[in-house]
């Protein structure tokens, strides 16, 4: 059975599938043509891995030599009491051979290694290679619907709820170590939660107050901890503890850099406590960054303390080395097609046709597999006064809070033309906000659409009193105010975003709204975004589930979404935002699957009916993997529960010895 349909089926269990409650949605999206070519069998939840002690363990030969020379403890002493054991039955090519390199190419640059303070390492799978999180979402694409009972375990090997679901108790793997040999335990959890998440001076990825009302953490022993919530919650809440929100950091390396423990430290110095070039840093991930040549390359070597094994007892990962070539996102696809890179999420539609043609030649080094539409772009208008510089900014933001203004802008967009500007062919489909059509939660009947209708857009803008009072072709703010000029920031490293913005500029220009494009590099873009220093922003955003970085999409805590931040905790949410917030809370806390399903539909309706964001297009993406890579499951979607770098389970990938790429730093591990 098709997985997406089956998941939908489960969520729909006991609910009538015809229109439920809600308002009649006047305009509907055109029919969609699905381009997905993924085919796969689904497996049970415990078929992927479990936790158990094996009779014996083995390791990469060069580590065995180091252990024999006394340079490392024996492998059994480096592993936890019960390692995570990947099952052979779920590996498409079976257990692997050690050695070689897995070569990534990415467009981002490491900001620094302090992920607890919100720093990223350059995306494209590098963050995920070093951060391990309490639970895991990526591989859930492979789990059959009746076993979709929540996230998969990871650092937390199990958890349980009390009777009224107000307490969640989690159990960590016991006896695991950071890559420098320091014990991994609940002190790392306490530090992550108390001194990062709960400290509002730290830009933690899990934002304060977003997990659940009244969440309080208690440490019970070295490997057990418990949250108490002021209201009952459900298993769904645990999804919030997957990448990128639930990933503890090395407390032993960071505590004395934190202002709470060190009077000389500041929050700025803490954020930068593990700067880009200062390597290695302690990680729980399968590879440890050991060398960073800015704008060139990050080299990672296998983590001798990694806590996962295969059923033969071989310590993972199989690859000794992992590379991240620091280039551009487009180059990631070019290099994968050429065979000089091993992996790409092909997400730049302009390259799709050429890449497909090249990959179809019989000697092509790469496989290309398209999934459902999971990439979506949207214009976000800032509703908050934070970051506004003058009266004009304030007047614009006032306007953005007006539903008719947003709906008018949405009607002014010709999404077919935007799609064709990005890529000729059948790839693009209109996006109107909310779940992407490839999401298991997408519901056509709950999706409102504002089709291209310039006359209607003009009439609505006229109705709002936004006339072109000075006759220069641009409408003015009410009462003879300034021209309506909206600065829109975008990440200048993303060509497909730029192309869409160009189309949006000309289309909105035709209804008298001037857009001024402000391309920023990724770091400045993030700074502007976090500080509210933008009136509009256009960005690619996936929306596969409600729990993946919910702060990007919904007003669930004071600092989110980024386009409606509160000042000192104070803000006035629009009535439909309050409804979204309440529906999200019900979704997270309810144990009734019919009610949960209804909440996903309500949120979809509220977002699209109110044009909370102004969607442009959504496209499928394709996964490109070099043919020498084994265990790369052909069903892996680019973006479903998490990005493919997580969904493909890299610690389990391998290459036969004869085809291995030469290591740059053979025989070495991180030296602390
Ligand atoms: C970037 C890339 C995506 C994916 C993610 C992983 O956003 O564009 O394709 O690799 O990083 O975090």
XYZ file of C-alpha atoms and ligand atoms in Angstrom:
684
model
C 0.000 0.000 0.000
C 1.143 3.496 -0.732
C 2.580 4.875 2.467
C 1.123 8.356 2.323
C -2.323 7.052 1.654
C -2.005 4.498 4.364
C -0.923 7.103 6.907
C -3.818 9.273 5.905
C -6.029 6.283 6.305
C -4.868 5.726 9.845
C -5.312 9.314 10.814
C -8.744 9.224 9.248
C -9.787 6.129 11.128
C -13.278 6.565 12.471
C -13.719 9.948 10.823
C -16.040 10.554 7.926
C -13.839 11.566 5.017
C -16.333 13.884 3.347
C -16.295 17.571 4.248
C -16.203 18.010 7.990
C -17.702 21.099 9.561
C -15.719 24.169 8.545
C -16.707 26.783 6.041
C -17.241 26.137 2.389
C -14.026 27.100 0.644
C -14.888 28.952 -2.502
C -11.806 28.530 -4.663
C -10.075 25.190 -5.031
C -6.622 24.282 -6.202
C -6.437 22.822 -9.727
C -5.968 19.025 -9.868
C -2.441 17.863 -9.166
C -0.224 15.529 -11.164
C 1.949 13.503 -8.821
C 5.471 12.908 -10.148
C 6.661 10.547 -7.440
C 8.457 7.411 -8.548
C 9.251 6.027 -5.094
C 8.273 2.415 -4.462
C 8.926 0.484 -1.311
C 7.669 -2.019 1.200
C 6.814 -0.770 4.651
C 8.161 -2.411 7.788
C 7.260 -2.577 11.464
C 8.480 -0.102 14.030
C 10.900 -2.511 15.698
C 12.226 -3.971 12.418
C 14.717 -1.121 11.996
C 16.624 -1.303 15.271
C 16.470 -2.112 18.945
C 18.779 -1.844 21.971
C 20.558 -4.900 23.330
C 23.908 -6.235 24.422
C 25.543 -8.598 21.897
C 27.953 -11.392 22.723
C 30.899 -9.660 21.119
C 31.782 -6.510 19.254
C 34.231 -5.613 16.531
C 35.407 -2.349 15.084
C 37.183 -0.647 12.186
C 40.623 -2.347 11.943
C 42.612 0.825 12.585
C 40.652 1.424 15.812
C 41.358 -2.142 16.889
C 45.078 -1.404 16.379
C 44.805 1.750 18.472
C 42.995 -0.140 21.220
C 45.685 -2.860 21.128
C 48.340 -0.144 21.530
C 46.489 1.248 24.534
C 45.568 4.487 22.761
C 41.846 3.779 23.159
C 39.797 1.691 25.595
C 38.569 -1.647 24.213
C 35.519 -1.366 21.982
C 33.208 -3.083 24.474
C 34.145 -0.460 27.063
C 33.535 2.372 24.633
C 30.054 1.146 23.755
C 27.042 1.615 26.022
C 25.671 -1.268 28.071
C 23.028 -1.898 25.423
C 24.006 -0.331 22.110
C 21.467 0.574 19.448
C 21.504 -2.431 17.083
C 20.530 -1.958 13.423
C 18.783 -5.054 12.093
C 20.130 -6.736 8.977
C 16.651 -7.512 7.679
C 15.974 -3.817 7.131
C 19.251 -3.150 5.280
C 18.772 -3.351 1.510
C 22.397 -4.456 0.955
C 23.110 -6.071 4.307
C 25.854 -5.427 6.826
C 28.795 -3.475 5.465
C 32.533 -3.190 5.008
C 34.585 -0.595 6.853
C 36.421 2.265 5.226
C 36.215 4.958 2.586
C 34.630 8.377 2.404
C 31.104 9.679 2.036
C 31.324 12.939 0.099
C 28.791 15.723 0.680
C 28.696 19.102 -1.030
C 26.810 21.914 0.732
C 25.949 25.558 0.102
C 26.040 26.607 3.772
C 29.025 27.450 6.004
C 29.478 26.451 9.635
C 28.439 29.338 11.847
C 30.098 27.578 14.766
C 29.694 24.306 16.666
C 27.587 25.470 19.592
C 24.284 24.062 18.412
C 22.841 24.457 21.912
C 22.951 28.207 21.358
C 21.233 27.822 17.987
C 24.336 27.895 15.796
C 24.099 25.852 12.610
C 26.982 24.060 10.970
C 26.041 24.752 7.358
C 23.003 22.478 6.796
C 22.890 19.864 4.057
C 23.457 17.076 6.582
C 26.419 18.495 8.521
C 24.377 19.583 11.553
C 22.732 16.160 11.617
C 26.068 14.354 11.333
C 27.242 15.706 14.685
C 24.008 16.268 16.601
C 22.179 13.244 17.922
C 18.805 13.875 19.452
C 16.561 12.305 22.061
C 14.292 10.777 19.423
C 14.398 10.375 15.655
C 11.902 11.255 12.945
C 13.783 10.848 9.615
C 13.421 7.058 9.138
C 9.689 7.042 9.900
C 8.885 7.189 6.163
C 9.562 3.439 6.139
C 7.288 2.464 9.021
C 3.852 1.057 8.233
C 0.841 3.026 9.260
C -0.352 0.855 12.129
C 3.080 1.277 13.737
C 3.145 5.068 13.368
C 2.775 5.525 17.080
C 5.202 8.411 17.415
C 8.885 9.134 16.957
C 11.576 6.454 16.975
C 13.907 6.184 19.964
C 17.490 7.435 19.736
C 19.454 8.829 22.717
C 16.277 8.184 24.695
C 15.824 4.459 24.290
C 12.394 4.414 25.908
C 9.872 6.621 27.688
C 6.552 6.366 29.441
C 3.643 8.531 30.595
C 1.862 8.612 33.924
C -1.854 7.796 34.033
C -3.194 11.257 33.322
C -0.469 12.068 30.769
C 0.954 14.978 32.746
C 4.364 13.360 33.265
C 6.770 12.048 30.671
C 9.668 9.939 31.964
C 12.560 9.234 29.600
C 15.386 6.704 29.843
C 18.712 7.431 28.175
C 21.061 4.834 26.734
C 23.322 3.843 29.638
C 27.079 4.057 29.613
C 27.501 5.917 26.296
C 30.261 8.503 25.793
C 30.876 11.724 23.938
C 33.482 11.410 21.205
C 36.192 12.585 23.657
C 35.331 9.784 26.082
C 33.350 11.862 28.607
C 30.229 10.063 29.910
C 26.918 11.016 28.340
C 24.246 11.317 31.034
C 21.419 13.407 32.474
C 23.781 16.263 33.342
C 23.865 16.878 29.568
C 20.066 16.886 29.541
C 19.807 19.217 32.523
C 22.295 21.665 30.999
C 20.535 21.588 27.615
C 17.133 22.287 29.170
C 17.846 24.581 32.121
C 20.709 26.629 30.790
C 19.785 26.785 27.129
C 16.112 26.097 26.315
C 14.803 27.759 29.477
C 17.325 30.606 29.442
C 15.759 33.171 27.143
C 19.131 34.820 26.530
C 20.134 31.749 24.532
C 18.665 31.270 21.026
C 17.974 27.621 21.534
C 16.305 25.757 18.654
C 13.599 24.544 21.011
C 12.095 27.855 21.996
C 11.260 28.536 25.626
C 7.660 27.766 26.411
C 6.972 25.937 23.156
C 7.187 22.321 24.353
C 4.079 22.378 26.536
C 2.512 24.665 29.134
C 4.270 24.589 32.479
C 6.952 22.071 31.438
C 9.300 21.372 34.385
C 12.275 19.033 34.232
C 13.459 16.811 37.056
C 16.550 14.597 36.980
C 15.872 11.226 38.601
C 19.258 9.542 38.187
C 22.191 9.441 35.761
C 20.037 8.086 32.960
C 16.452 8.979 33.866
C 14.638 12.307 33.734
C 11.060 13.462 33.866
C 8.971 16.358 32.627
C 5.836 17.449 34.417
C 3.310 19.503 32.435
C 0.456 21.593 33.735
C -1.984 19.920 31.324
C -2.208 16.391 29.881
C -0.145 15.827 26.728
C 0.147 13.055 24.153
C 2.846 11.009 22.467
C 2.887 13.577 19.668
C 4.711 15.992 21.975
C 7.740 13.697 21.925
C 8.197 14.480 18.202
C 9.370 17.920 19.303
C 12.424 16.251 20.825
C 13.809 15.050 17.486
C 16.354 16.926 15.338
C 16.788 19.970 15.466
C 15.056 20.753 18.730
C 15.914 17.894 21.078
C 19.673 17.522 20.664
C 21.721 17.857 23.859
C 25.275 19.233 23.733
C 28.477 18.455 25.663
C 27.862 20.028 29.085
C 31.425 19.168 30.149
C 32.811 21.357 27.364
C 30.277 24.173 27.536
C 29.339 24.723 31.157
C 32.315 26.858 32.083
C 31.702 29.041 29.005
C 28.142 29.836 30.124
C 27.476 33.080 32.078
C 25.633 31.179 34.808
C 28.798 29.274 35.714
C 31.442 31.745 34.633
C 31.256 35.411 35.728
C 33.592 36.460 32.903
C 31.423 34.927 30.180
C 28.735 36.814 28.290
C 25.896 35.314 26.275
C 27.709 36.370 23.141
C 30.920 34.667 24.204
C 28.899 31.599 25.158
C 27.226 31.425 21.738
C 30.676 31.538 20.156
C 32.254 29.144 22.645
C 32.928 26.549 19.949
C 33.986 28.683 16.952
C 34.158 27.425 13.377
C 37.870 26.623 13.141
C 38.479 25.362 16.678
C 38.284 21.611 16.182
C 37.627 18.978 17.275
C 34.549 19.379 19.473
C 32.882 16.559 21.444
C 29.857 15.075 19.650
C 27.523 12.097 19.958
C 27.318 11.804 16.151
C 28.917 9.083 14.026
C 31.650 11.393 12.695
C 33.662 14.094 14.450
C 34.654 17.288 12.631
C 38.466 17.432 12.746
C 39.449 19.875 10.006
C 37.718 22.996 8.705
C 39.211 24.967 5.835
C 36.872 27.957 5.547
C 35.012 28.123 2.233
C 36.630 24.896 1.182
C 36.086 21.772 3.190
C 35.120 20.185 6.493
C 36.622 16.745 7.124
C 35.091 14.446 9.721
C 36.556 11.226 11.067
C 34.729 8.308 12.634
C 33.736 8.667 16.270
C 35.480 5.843 18.197
C 32.802 6.113 20.910
C 29.823 5.850 18.581
C 27.049 3.917 20.296
C 25.368 2.063 17.444
C 26.294 -1.340 15.979
C 25.032 -3.831 13.399
C 23.774 -7.313 14.259
C 27.232 -8.774 13.743
C 28.400 -6.502 16.541
C 30.370 -4.261 14.176
C 30.559 -0.754 15.596
C 29.138 1.853 13.229
C 29.547 3.888 11.107
C 31.006 1.919 8.207
C 32.561 4.969 6.504
C 35.775 6.148 8.159
C 35.517 9.665 6.819
C 32.877 12.140 5.780
C 33.494 15.271 3.686
C 31.502 18.443 3.362
C 32.791 20.414 0.430
C 31.806 24.057 1.028
C 30.412 25.182 -2.292
C 26.906 26.109 -3.507
C 23.583 24.275 -3.355
C 23.423 24.093 -7.155
C 26.927 22.608 -7.203
C 25.751 19.846 -4.853
C 23.536 18.550 -7.679
C 26.163 19.151 -10.375
C 28.759 17.169 -8.425
C 26.360 14.334 -7.622
C 25.491 14.029 -11.324
C 29.177 14.140 -12.241
C 30.046 11.557 -9.579
C 32.429 13.770 -7.585
C 29.853 14.049 -4.784
C 27.868 11.169 -3.335
C 24.578 12.795 -2.404
C 22.193 15.581 -3.314
C 18.664 16.594 -2.572
C 17.950 17.909 -6.048
C 15.845 20.917 -5.152
C 16.719 23.490 -7.809
C 13.983 22.830 -10.397
C 15.915 24.698 -13.085
C 18.373 21.785 -13.182
C 15.829 18.966 -13.150
C 15.569 18.260 -16.856
C 19.314 18.380 -17.551
C 20.147 16.300 -14.471
C 17.540 13.712 -15.359
C 18.868 13.376 -18.900
C 22.451 12.928 -17.752
C 21.547 10.462 -15.045
C 19.690 8.256 -17.501
C 22.808 7.411 -19.482
C 23.814 3.801 -18.693
C 27.215 4.743 -17.271
C 25.862 7.522 -15.073
C 27.377 7.332 -11.567
C 24.156 8.367 -9.865
C 20.584 7.235 -9.204
C 17.824 9.842 -9.322
C 14.503 9.291 -7.573
C 11.695 11.818 -7.458
C 9.339 12.022 -4.509
C 6.114 13.908 -3.910
C 5.925 17.681 -3.710
C 7.689 18.584 -0.498
C 9.449 21.879 -1.271
C 7.423 25.057 -1.026
C 8.186 28.735 -1.271
C 6.273 31.562 0.315
C 6.185 35.259 1.003
C 5.913 36.062 4.698
C 4.776 39.517 5.743
C 5.856 40.834 9.128
C 2.890 41.287 11.497
C 4.990 42.471 14.426
C 6.313 45.939 15.186
C 9.632 44.473 16.320
C 12.492 45.553 14.084
C 10.427 48.363 12.485
C 12.619 51.390 11.821
C 10.148 54.152 11.126
C 6.516 55.171 10.736
C 6.356 53.736 7.234
C 7.436 50.304 8.478
C 4.809 50.502 11.205
C 2.114 51.487 8.695
C 3.096 48.623 6.399
C 2.975 46.097 9.188
C -0.439 47.385 10.176
C -1.558 46.744 6.623
C -0.115 43.227 6.663
C -2.373 42.367 9.592
C -5.335 43.080 7.324
C -6.686 39.887 5.818
C -8.057 41.550 2.689
C -4.664 43.002 1.901
C -3.045 39.577 2.070
C -5.823 37.948 0.054
C -5.524 40.680 -2.585
C -1.783 40.041 -2.885
C -2.425 36.329 -3.176
C -4.915 36.904 -6.020
C -2.337 39.092 -7.769
C 0.092 36.167 -8.121
C 0.118 34.134 -11.309
C 1.548 30.940 -9.829
C 1.716 29.142 -13.155
C 3.968 31.857 -14.495
C 6.078 31.756 -11.325
C 6.456 27.998 -11.759
C 7.462 28.274 -15.393
C 9.989 30.995 -14.507
C 11.672 28.503 -12.194
C 11.469 25.424 -14.422
C 9.689 24.617 -17.651
C 7.641 21.463 -17.451
C 5.237 19.838 -15.012
C 7.202 20.318 -11.795
C 5.533 23.279 -10.093
C 2.094 23.267 -8.513
C 0.491 26.270 -6.792
C 1.216 26.618 -3.094
C -1.072 28.540 -0.827
C 0.546 27.928 2.565
C 0.051 25.112 5.067
C 1.014 21.491 4.459
C 2.685 20.793 1.136
C 0.740 18.425 -1.104
C 3.322 15.688 -0.480
C 2.686 15.787 3.264
C 0.777 12.909 4.848
C -1.410 15.576 6.453
C -2.354 17.496 3.295
C -6.101 17.625 2.779
C -7.348 19.082 -0.483
C -10.785 19.914 0.880
C -9.355 21.957 3.725
C -7.122 23.998 1.441
C -8.285 27.432 0.316
C -6.794 28.890 -2.809
C -6.731 32.413 -4.178
C -6.440 31.960 -7.951
C -4.815 34.528 -10.214
C -7.299 37.369 -10.654
C -5.800 40.803 -11.175
C -9.154 42.547 -11.405
C -10.203 41.135 -8.055
C -6.843 42.059 -6.505
C -7.175 45.629 -7.766
C -10.763 45.915 -6.561
C -9.825 44.666 -3.086
C -6.886 47.061 -2.828
C -9.123 49.942 -3.968
C -11.663 48.930 -1.374
C -8.978 49.204 1.296
C -8.456 52.834 0.306
C -5.030 52.174 -1.137
C -5.121 54.507 -4.122
C -2.295 55.739 -6.302
C -2.755 59.313 -5.079
C 0.337 60.751 -6.757
C -0.104 59.020 -10.112
C 3.299 57.313 -10.214
C 1.897 53.819 -10.766
C 2.341 52.768 -7.135
C -0.467 52.727 -4.634
C -0.080 54.903 -1.549
C -0.652 54.176 2.110
C -4.008 55.569 3.318
C -4.516 59.309 3.731
C -1.963 60.385 1.165
C 0.794 58.335 2.745
C 3.980 57.074 1.135
C 4.186 54.700 -1.804
C 3.578 51.091 -0.797
C 7.096 49.781 -1.140
C 7.773 46.501 0.630
C 11.347 45.428 1.136
C 11.574 41.662 0.858
C 14.640 39.845 2.102
C 15.829 36.568 0.632
C 18.815 34.258 0.962
C 20.999 35.228 -1.969
C 22.511 31.737 -2.073
C 19.221 30.343 -3.372
C 18.733 30.878 -7.100
C 15.265 29.388 -7.243
C 14.070 31.860 -4.593
C 15.535 34.785 -6.556
C 13.762 33.684 -9.730
C 10.443 33.548 -7.942
C 10.984 36.906 -6.346
C 11.627 38.438 -9.781
C 8.276 37.096 -10.982
C 6.528 38.299 -7.801
C 8.026 41.780 -8.232
C 6.587 42.153 -11.706
C 3.213 40.621 -10.842
C 2.663 42.751 -7.737
C 3.938 45.753 -9.696
C 0.976 45.271 -11.996
C -1.444 45.878 -9.135
C 0.498 48.887 -7.899
C 2.573 47.324 -5.107
C 6.310 47.842 -5.311
C 8.565 45.122 -3.966
C 12.211 45.868 -3.296
C 14.401 42.765 -3.253
C 17.132 42.626 -0.592
C 19.433 39.667 -1.114
C 21.352 38.755 2.052
C 23.896 36.048 2.675
C 22.659 33.249 4.909
C 24.082 34.732 8.114
C 22.696 38.220 7.555
C 19.427 36.726 6.402
C 19.124 34.805 9.676
C 20.040 37.871 11.717
C 17.407 39.965 9.951
C 14.858 37.209 10.342
C 15.466 36.726 14.062
C 15.534 40.459 14.753
C 12.366 41.192 12.753
C 14.476 43.507 10.557
C 12.384 42.943 7.447
C 8.942 43.874 6.219
C 8.640 40.909 3.896
C 10.690 37.786 3.353
C 10.573 35.118 0.696
C 11.907 31.751 1.626
C 11.687 28.053 0.980
C 9.832 26.254 3.735
C 8.712 22.675 3.935
C 5.608 21.888 5.930
C 5.571 18.105 6.221
C 4.260 17.732 9.795
C 2.993 20.052 12.518
C 5.753 19.098 14.932
C 8.821 19.765 12.765
C 10.086 23.194 13.851
C 6.523 24.342 14.564
C 7.874 27.780 15.423
C 8.451 28.434 11.707
C 4.803 28.061 10.919
C 2.600 28.800 13.887
C 2.267 31.276 16.779
C 3.042 28.711 19.450
C 5.363 30.707 21.709
C 6.318 34.327 22.245
C 9.157 34.284 19.727
C 7.348 32.671 16.855
C 6.552 32.607 14.076
C 9.404 34.909 13.076
C 6.976 37.150 11.292
C 4.930 37.744 14.428
C 7.299 38.018 17.375
C 6.228 39.556 20.645
C 7.866 42.417 22.471
C 8.644 41.449 26.084
C 6.134 38.645 25.806
C 3.358 41.057 24.739
C 1.536 40.799 21.442
C -1.979 40.760 20.160
C -2.592 37.690 18.109
C -5.207 37.969 15.389
C -8.293 35.871 16.182
C -7.408 33.224 13.580
C -3.881 33.005 15.029
C -5.402 32.220 18.397
C -7.425 29.491 16.735
C -4.280 28.052 15.142
C -2.507 28.128 18.493
C -5.386 26.360 20.238
C -5.697 23.753 17.473
C -1.962 23.035 17.654
C -2.156 22.575 21.433
C -5.099 20.189 21.024
C -3.222 18.288 18.323
C -0.206 17.853 20.604
C -2.155 16.917 23.695
C -5.092 14.867 22.422
C -5.060 11.093 22.348
C -8.109 10.906 20.123
C -7.046 10.271 16.525
C -10.244 11.688 15.031
C -9.793 14.889 16.991
C -6.134 15.100 15.970
C -7.020 14.699 12.327
C -9.621 17.426 12.639
C -6.989 19.762 14.116
C -4.644 19.227 11.153
C -7.506 20.136 8.838
C -8.530 23.158 10.852
C -4.975 24.457 10.810
C -4.725 23.919 7.056
C -7.980 25.790 6.553
C -7.056 28.638 8.925
C -3.657 29.175 7.317
C -4.854 29.059 3.719
C -8.183 30.858 4.165
C -6.467 33.761 5.884
C -3.433 33.800 3.596
C -1.342 33.716 6.787
C 1.601 33.392 4.427
C 1.384 33.989 0.700
C 2.467 30.766 -0.941
C 3.980 30.757 -4.422
C 4.738 27.250 -5.714
C 5.563 23.758 -4.489
C 7.720 21.249 -6.318
C 8.922 17.693 -5.853
C 12.575 17.061 -5.123
C 14.704 14.124 -6.203
C 17.258 12.209 -4.207
C 20.586 11.682 -5.966
C 22.888 9.034 -4.540
C 26.086 7.648 -6.045
C 25.705 4.052 -7.209
C 28.663 2.813 -5.154
C 26.791 3.638 -1.939
C 25.169 0.551 -0.377
C 22.139 0.477 1.925
C 20.756 3.682 0.373
C 17.146 2.568 0.427
C 15.476 3.377 -2.941
C 12.307 4.520 -1.162
C 13.984 7.335 0.779
C 12.052 10.577 0.299
C 13.947 13.867 0.162
C 11.747 15.415 2.815
C 8.991 13.708 4.679
C 9.400 13.430 8.430
C 12.882 14.948 8.142
C 15.406 15.614 5.368
C 16.847 12.632 3.493
C 20.202 12.948 5.276
C 18.366 11.662 8.348
C 15.889 9.431 6.507
C 18.638 7.517 4.675
C 20.428 6.551 7.947
C 23.999 7.440 7.007
C 25.649 5.529 9.840
C 24.481 2.364 8.020
C 25.709 3.307 4.498
C 28.841 1.628 3.097
C 30.921 1.002 -0.015
C 32.697 -2.230 -0.996
C 36.430 -1.951 -0.348
C 37.339 -2.031 -4.050
C 35.176 1.023 -4.779
C 36.129 3.099 -1.752
C 37.297 6.691 -2.165
C 40.723 7.387 -0.648
C 40.639 8.930 2.812
C 42.385 12.265 3.381
C 43.331 11.471 6.974
C 43.633 7.677 7.081
C 44.311 6.009 10.402
C 43.397 9.073 12.489
C 40.719 10.045 14.978
C 39.930 13.364 16.629
C 42.586 14.369 19.162
C 41.386 16.392 22.115
C 19.450 22.527 3.377
C 19.261 21.882 2.014
C 18.313 20.705 2.107
C 18.765 19.755 3.180
C 18.856 20.493 4.479
C 19.298 19.597 5.606
O 18.296 23.197 3.749
O 18.766 22.825 1.101
O 18.256 20.019 0.884
O 20.011 19.214 2.806
O 19.771 21.578 4.363
O 19.325 20.314 6.811
